[in-house]
XYZ file of C-alpha atoms in Angstrom:
361
model
C 15.653 -15.332 8.165
C 19.229 -16.433 7.014
C 19.539 -14.264 2.908
C 17.628 -11.504 4.048
C 18.511 -8.686 5.640
C 17.273 -5.957 7.138
C 15.977 -3.167 4.688
C 16.221 0.028 3.367
C 12.245 0.916 3.601
C 11.971 4.968 1.525
C 9.106 7.469 2.566
C 7.276 9.917 0.361
C 6.357 12.591 2.640
C 2.684 13.144 0.760
C 1.344 16.362 1.985
C 2.921 18.797 3.318
C -0.305 20.711 5.774
C -1.995 16.940 6.311
C -0.368 15.289 8.995
C 2.230 12.625 7.379
C 4.879 13.881 8.768
C 3.633 13.898 12.527
C 2.782 10.198 11.903
C 6.387 9.196 10.793
C 7.475 11.339 13.364
C 5.533 9.497 15.998
C 6.766 6.150 14.703
C 10.159 6.341 14.499
C 10.199 7.741 17.990
C 10.311 3.834 18.777
C 13.887 2.753 18.819
C 11.948 -0.236 18.744
C 11.269 0.425 14.503
C 15.254 0.450 13.321
C 15.355 -3.281 14.738
C 13.517 -4.484 11.870
C 14.738 -1.549 8.831
C 16.215 1.382 7.855
C 14.659 3.959 6.509
C 14.922 7.751 4.454
C 11.894 10.317 4.175
C 11.800 11.556 0.673
C 10.949 15.080 0.654
C 12.673 17.444 2.457
C 14.547 18.675 5.751
C 13.209 21.348 6.129
C 9.743 20.457 5.500
C 10.402 17.857 9.396
C 12.572 20.246 11.087
C 9.245 22.276 10.767
C 6.294 19.387 11.771
C 9.520 19.052 14.769
C 9.025 21.839 15.871
C 5.334 22.215 15.859
C 5.640 19.043 17.611
C 7.558 19.958 20.081
C 9.476 16.902 19.360
C 12.995 18.753 19.468
C 15.104 15.568 20.318
C 13.584 13.562 17.295
C 16.617 13.072 15.093
C 16.885 13.100 11.827
C 20.627 12.997 10.090
C 19.926 14.265 5.784
C 21.777 12.855 2.618
C 21.699 13.015 -0.842
C 22.696 10.120 -1.674
C 20.681 6.444 -0.692
C 24.067 4.373 0.639
C 24.803 7.960 2.868
C 21.925 6.042 5.469
C 22.226 5.045 8.984
C 20.865 1.871 10.226
C 19.684 4.048 13.514
C 17.621 6.681 12.858
C 15.702 8.379 9.655
C 17.377 9.497 6.794
C 15.823 12.558 4.926
C 16.809 12.592 1.508
C 15.934 16.231 0.053
C 13.856 16.001 -2.630
C 13.815 20.139 -3.509
C 15.502 22.730 -1.947
C 13.442 26.069 -1.665
C 11.687 26.765 1.421
C 7.804 25.310 1.189
C 4.881 27.916 2.957
C 3.910 25.478 5.334
C -0.801 25.834 6.652
C -1.034 23.121 9.204
C -4.819 21.901 7.809
C -5.598 25.012 5.269
C -4.901 22.784 1.320
C -2.741 24.483 -0.560
C -2.921 22.346 -4.171
C 0.879 24.239 -4.379
C 2.118 21.265 -2.490
C 1.430 19.329 -5.705
C 3.882 19.571 -6.557
C 6.684 18.663 -3.272
C 3.838 15.344 -2.623
C 4.821 14.369 -6.698
C 8.616 15.285 -6.106
C 8.243 12.454 -2.895
C 6.949 9.619 -5.338
C 9.350 10.645 -8.229
C 12.144 10.430 -6.040
C 10.646 6.970 -3.681
C 9.353 5.180 -6.799
C 12.566 6.545 -9.096
C 14.666 4.667 -6.175
C 13.165 1.454 -6.427
C 13.797 0.874 -9.511
C 16.866 1.781 -9.192
C 17.707 -1.766 -7.119
C 19.381 1.673 -4.333
C 15.195 0.985 -1.987
C 14.087 -2.872 -0.760
C 9.864 -0.711 -0.183
C 8.017 1.558 -0.636
C 5.387 3.310 2.085
C 3.299 6.169 0.903
C 1.892 9.306 3.411
C -1.193 10.078 2.225
C -1.514 13.124 -0.444
C -4.599 15.425 -1.597
C -5.311 13.685 -4.864
C -6.603 17.274 -6.572
C -3.760 18.526 -5.942
C -1.606 16.800 -7.431
C -3.530 16.866 -10.506
C -3.430 19.790 -11.277
C 0.670 19.068 -12.270
C 0.196 16.220 -13.254
C -3.284 16.203 -15.068
C -4.583 12.182 -15.030
C -3.997 11.434 -11.116
C -6.126 9.669 -9.903
C -4.013 8.419 -7.073
C -0.700 6.397 -5.514
C -2.121 2.888 -5.964
C -2.622 4.085 -10.322
C 0.965 5.928 -10.314
C 3.193 2.636 -8.886
C 1.224 0.941 -11.015
C 2.374 3.087 -14.297
C 5.769 3.585 -13.230
C 6.691 0.610 -12.580
C 5.356 -1.119 -16.424
C 2.859 -3.668 -14.830
C -0.546 -3.955 -17.235
C -2.711 -4.158 -13.866
C -2.553 -4.201 -10.384
C -4.856 -5.104 -7.129
C -5.739 -2.558 -4.119
C -5.982 -3.474 -1.324
C -6.595 -2.690 2.145
C -5.270 -5.112 5.187
C -5.761 -5.847 8.823
C -5.822 -8.857 10.641
C -9.280 -10.017 9.948
C -9.467 -8.728 6.359
C -7.594 -8.463 3.058
C -10.040 -6.261 1.037
C -9.371 -5.638 -2.580
C -11.363 -3.946 -5.807
C -12.449 -4.689 -9.081
C -12.393 -0.748 -9.338
C -10.672 1.834 -7.943
C -11.394 5.361 -7.518
C -13.859 5.240 -10.223
C -17.332 6.915 -10.393
C -20.600 5.659 -9.397
C -21.531 5.956 -12.614
C -18.664 3.622 -14.450
C -18.610 1.530 -12.088
C -20.746 -1.266 -13.972
C -19.202 -0.811 -17.692
C -15.691 -1.865 -15.595
C -16.613 -4.686 -14.815
C -16.322 -7.883 -17.371
C -14.890 -11.552 -16.900
C -11.052 -10.772 -17.949
C -12.154 -7.799 -15.360
C -13.123 -10.134 -12.229
C -10.566 -12.712 -13.791
C -7.748 -10.582 -13.619
C -8.812 -9.490 -10.334
C -8.993 -12.185 -9.315
C -5.919 -14.047 -10.340
C -3.654 -11.078 -8.106
C -5.540 -11.632 -5.556
C -5.129 -15.170 -5.025
C -1.031 -15.089 -6.232
C -1.120 -11.990 -3.780
C -2.669 -13.926 -0.518
C -0.159 -17.730 -1.297
C 3.012 -14.851 -2.546
C 3.078 -11.967 -0.180
C 1.087 -13.727 2.569
C 2.454 -17.223 3.164
C -2.039 -18.524 3.098
C -0.929 -22.051 0.968
C -4.819 -22.486 -0.282
C -6.719 -19.061 -0.220
C -10.396 -18.968 -0.024
C -11.696 -15.826 -2.323
C -15.423 -14.527 -1.841
C -16.538 -11.937 -4.635
C -19.296 -9.177 -3.881
C -22.504 -8.946 -5.983
C -22.669 -6.327 -7.788
C -25.609 -5.616 -7.571
C -27.936 -5.245 -4.513
C -29.209 -8.582 -2.984
C -27.426 -9.767 -5.826
C -30.270 -8.933 -8.292
C -32.887 -10.094 -6.625
C -33.724 -13.171 -9.657
C -32.549 -10.486 -11.908
C -35.025 -8.367 -10.643
C -32.494 -4.903 -9.265
C -29.992 -6.102 -12.262
C -28.857 -8.900 -13.973
C -25.033 -8.615 -14.284
C -24.666 -10.877 -11.431
C -27.060 -13.968 -12.995
C -25.345 -13.268 -16.487
C -21.637 -12.225 -15.642
C -20.234 -12.430 -12.167
C -21.239 -15.599 -11.036
C -20.976 -17.719 -14.455
C -16.855 -15.538 -14.421
C -16.191 -17.107 -11.015
C -17.185 -20.645 -11.072
C -15.138 -21.039 -14.826
C -12.063 -19.251 -12.794
C -13.047 -22.435 -10.010
C -13.110 -24.974 -11.771
C -10.366 -24.302 -15.222
C -8.096 -22.235 -12.790
C -8.357 -24.923 -9.793
C -8.708 -21.110 -7.517
C -11.126 -20.720 -4.421
C -13.452 -18.571 -4.974
C -16.743 -18.065 -4.281
C -19.980 -16.610 -5.050
C -21.276 -13.404 -6.076
C -22.423 -12.458 -1.983
C -24.915 -9.489 -1.081
C -22.899 -7.476 0.044
C -25.094 -6.035 3.194
C -25.691 -9.822 4.365
C -22.059 -11.110 3.963
C -20.487 -8.127 6.577
C -23.078 -8.109 8.150
C -23.496 -12.249 9.565
C -19.693 -12.133 10.072
C -19.763 -13.996 7.032
C -16.412 -11.982 5.704
C -14.409 -14.000 8.539
C -14.417 -17.329 6.453
C -12.384 -16.401 3.352
C -9.281 -14.718 3.585
C -9.599 -12.455 0.737
C -12.868 -9.920 0.009
C -13.421 -9.029 -3.372
C -15.860 -5.461 -4.136
C -16.333 -4.939 -7.030
C -15.874 -0.936 -6.803
C -14.243 1.429 -3.131
C -17.059 1.699 -1.793
C -18.487 -1.312 -1.889
C -15.345 -2.893 -0.230
C -13.545 0.405 2.016
C -16.829 1.242 3.814
C -16.737 -2.519 6.278
C -13.749 -2.334 6.026
C -12.686 0.649 7.732
C -15.850 0.449 9.653
C -14.333 -2.836 10.662
C -10.498 -1.363 10.705
C -9.719 2.190 10.786
C -6.501 2.952 12.201
C -5.702 -0.516 12.476
C -5.816 -1.419 8.208
C -3.438 -0.938 5.275
C -3.643 -0.259 2.143
C -1.156 -2.666 -0.222
C -0.871 -2.542 -3.528
C -0.716 -6.206 -4.571
C 0.532 -7.732 -8.817
C 3.130 -5.185 -8.562
C 7.342 -6.282 -8.534
C 7.725 -3.823 -5.032
C 6.908 -3.752 -1.967
C 4.311 -0.306 -1.694
C 2.365 0.329 1.518
C 0.961 3.275 3.341
C -2.184 4.275 6.561
C -5.554 3.317 5.988
C -5.992 7.466 6.254
C -5.514 10.048 4.698
C -3.821 14.196 4.926
C -6.442 14.928 7.841
C -6.468 17.883 7.635
C -9.013 18.340 10.402
C -6.780 17.607 12.713
C -3.294 18.231 10.833
C -1.168 20.974 13.992
C -3.097 19.534 17.228
C -1.096 16.640 17.656
C -3.942 13.599 18.504
C -3.553 12.008 14.713
C -3.087 8.684 15.486
C 0.001 6.395 14.491
C -1.133 3.215 14.077
C -2.025 3.189 11.029
C 1.584 4.151 9.363
C 3.523 2.055 12.060
C 1.369 -1.207 10.858
C 2.020 -0.828 7.021
C 6.267 -0.320 7.902
C 5.427 -3.693 9.638
C 3.080 -4.379 6.778
C 6.144 -3.505 4.401
C 8.835 -6.153 6.386
C 6.911 -8.590 6.621
C 5.985 -9.548 2.707
C 9.794 -8.248 1.747
C 9.747 -11.585 4.163
C 6.860 -13.207 2.900
C 8.352 -12.861 -0.651
C 12.253 -13.446 -0.347
C 10.810 -16.875 1.464
C 8.716 -18.134 -1.006
C 10.393 -17.570 -4.242
C 13.121 -19.295 -1.567
C 10.789 -21.793 -2.044
C 9.423 -22.694 -5.090
C 12.264 -22.078 -6.717
C 14.711 -24.695 -8.736
C 16.630 -26.531 -6.494
C 19.773 -25.861 -8.133
C 19.005 -22.794 -7.611
C 18.757 -22.132 -4.476
C 22.242 -20.781 -3.304
C 22.135 -17.594 -5.087
C 19.137 -17.014 -4.564
C 19.599 -16.172 -0.627
C 22.238 -13.568 -2.017
C 19.307 -12.081 -4.736
C 18.511 -8.934 -1.694
C 22.157 -8.076 -0.810
C 23.299 -8.730 -4.580
C 20.895 -7.279 -6.684
C 21.877 -3.840 -6.156
C 25.167 -5.044 -5.432
C 25.840 -4.077 -1.413
C 27.505 -5.553 1.349
C 25.092 -5.239 4.822
């Protein structure tokens, strides 16, 4: 694509006792990955060496740097976020590791804000361990939303067959209904609609909204929220904002009948309502994507997987797909923004990808 060069991708290490570094190594063993991006791992070269030895990947080479502009294009670069040695016991949760996962997140977030990297891919973390050193931490999605100064964002799980967004993210079930408001539904629909157009290049996306209650409330027998709140909100957005949004749909029948295949995006009311069907249909092939942020962030659709860490059996397909998706979304945003730019500004827009950092690649 004219004006779009190979991006620099920042990767946060994640939990050192999980499978994060295993899937990173397996992904960048494939030389073709360096044809699409220049990767920088934020973490520790010592920790990476430890994992390389455990996984018997001594031939896997990496390049240690202290600044992003020292990154080489045909190798995994490692930017040390700490210097001390860390005791690693694969498969065993260790709350002391929360500080290192957080240092990696801080490093990658800081560099993308400065314009030193182009997109972020996050390896899985243990939220509880980070919460020990950063009280209030509820997830990486919320972390980046705060770091980038965004009022809101949209957590989306994306595969070849489904794009699933959430009205509420990491919220206890007992608190979900209080957080389902017309304002919140409207906001998430707008974020999804804009993301589907700009990030996935879908011109007129169709969005389905799932009901809060079983059977969409059964005409008020199992709760009135869907009739009194969700349905009127969906109708208003459709009419007033010219967005192709429909619902509410009872979740069980929606997925059981295959109706989900008719839509470009699906908005679930709460975490498990969306992620259970998504992972049942796409686990290991999906990507977690944070829509609504000024910077591109993706991650694999799995967690730390302590139960298989160190056993050489972790599947890296989701992480690899997260890399491809980050690059694709960058390209789509570049293309979309150029298409919608003022014709007089289009020439200068084609230079922004490189010039915003004063870098000539």
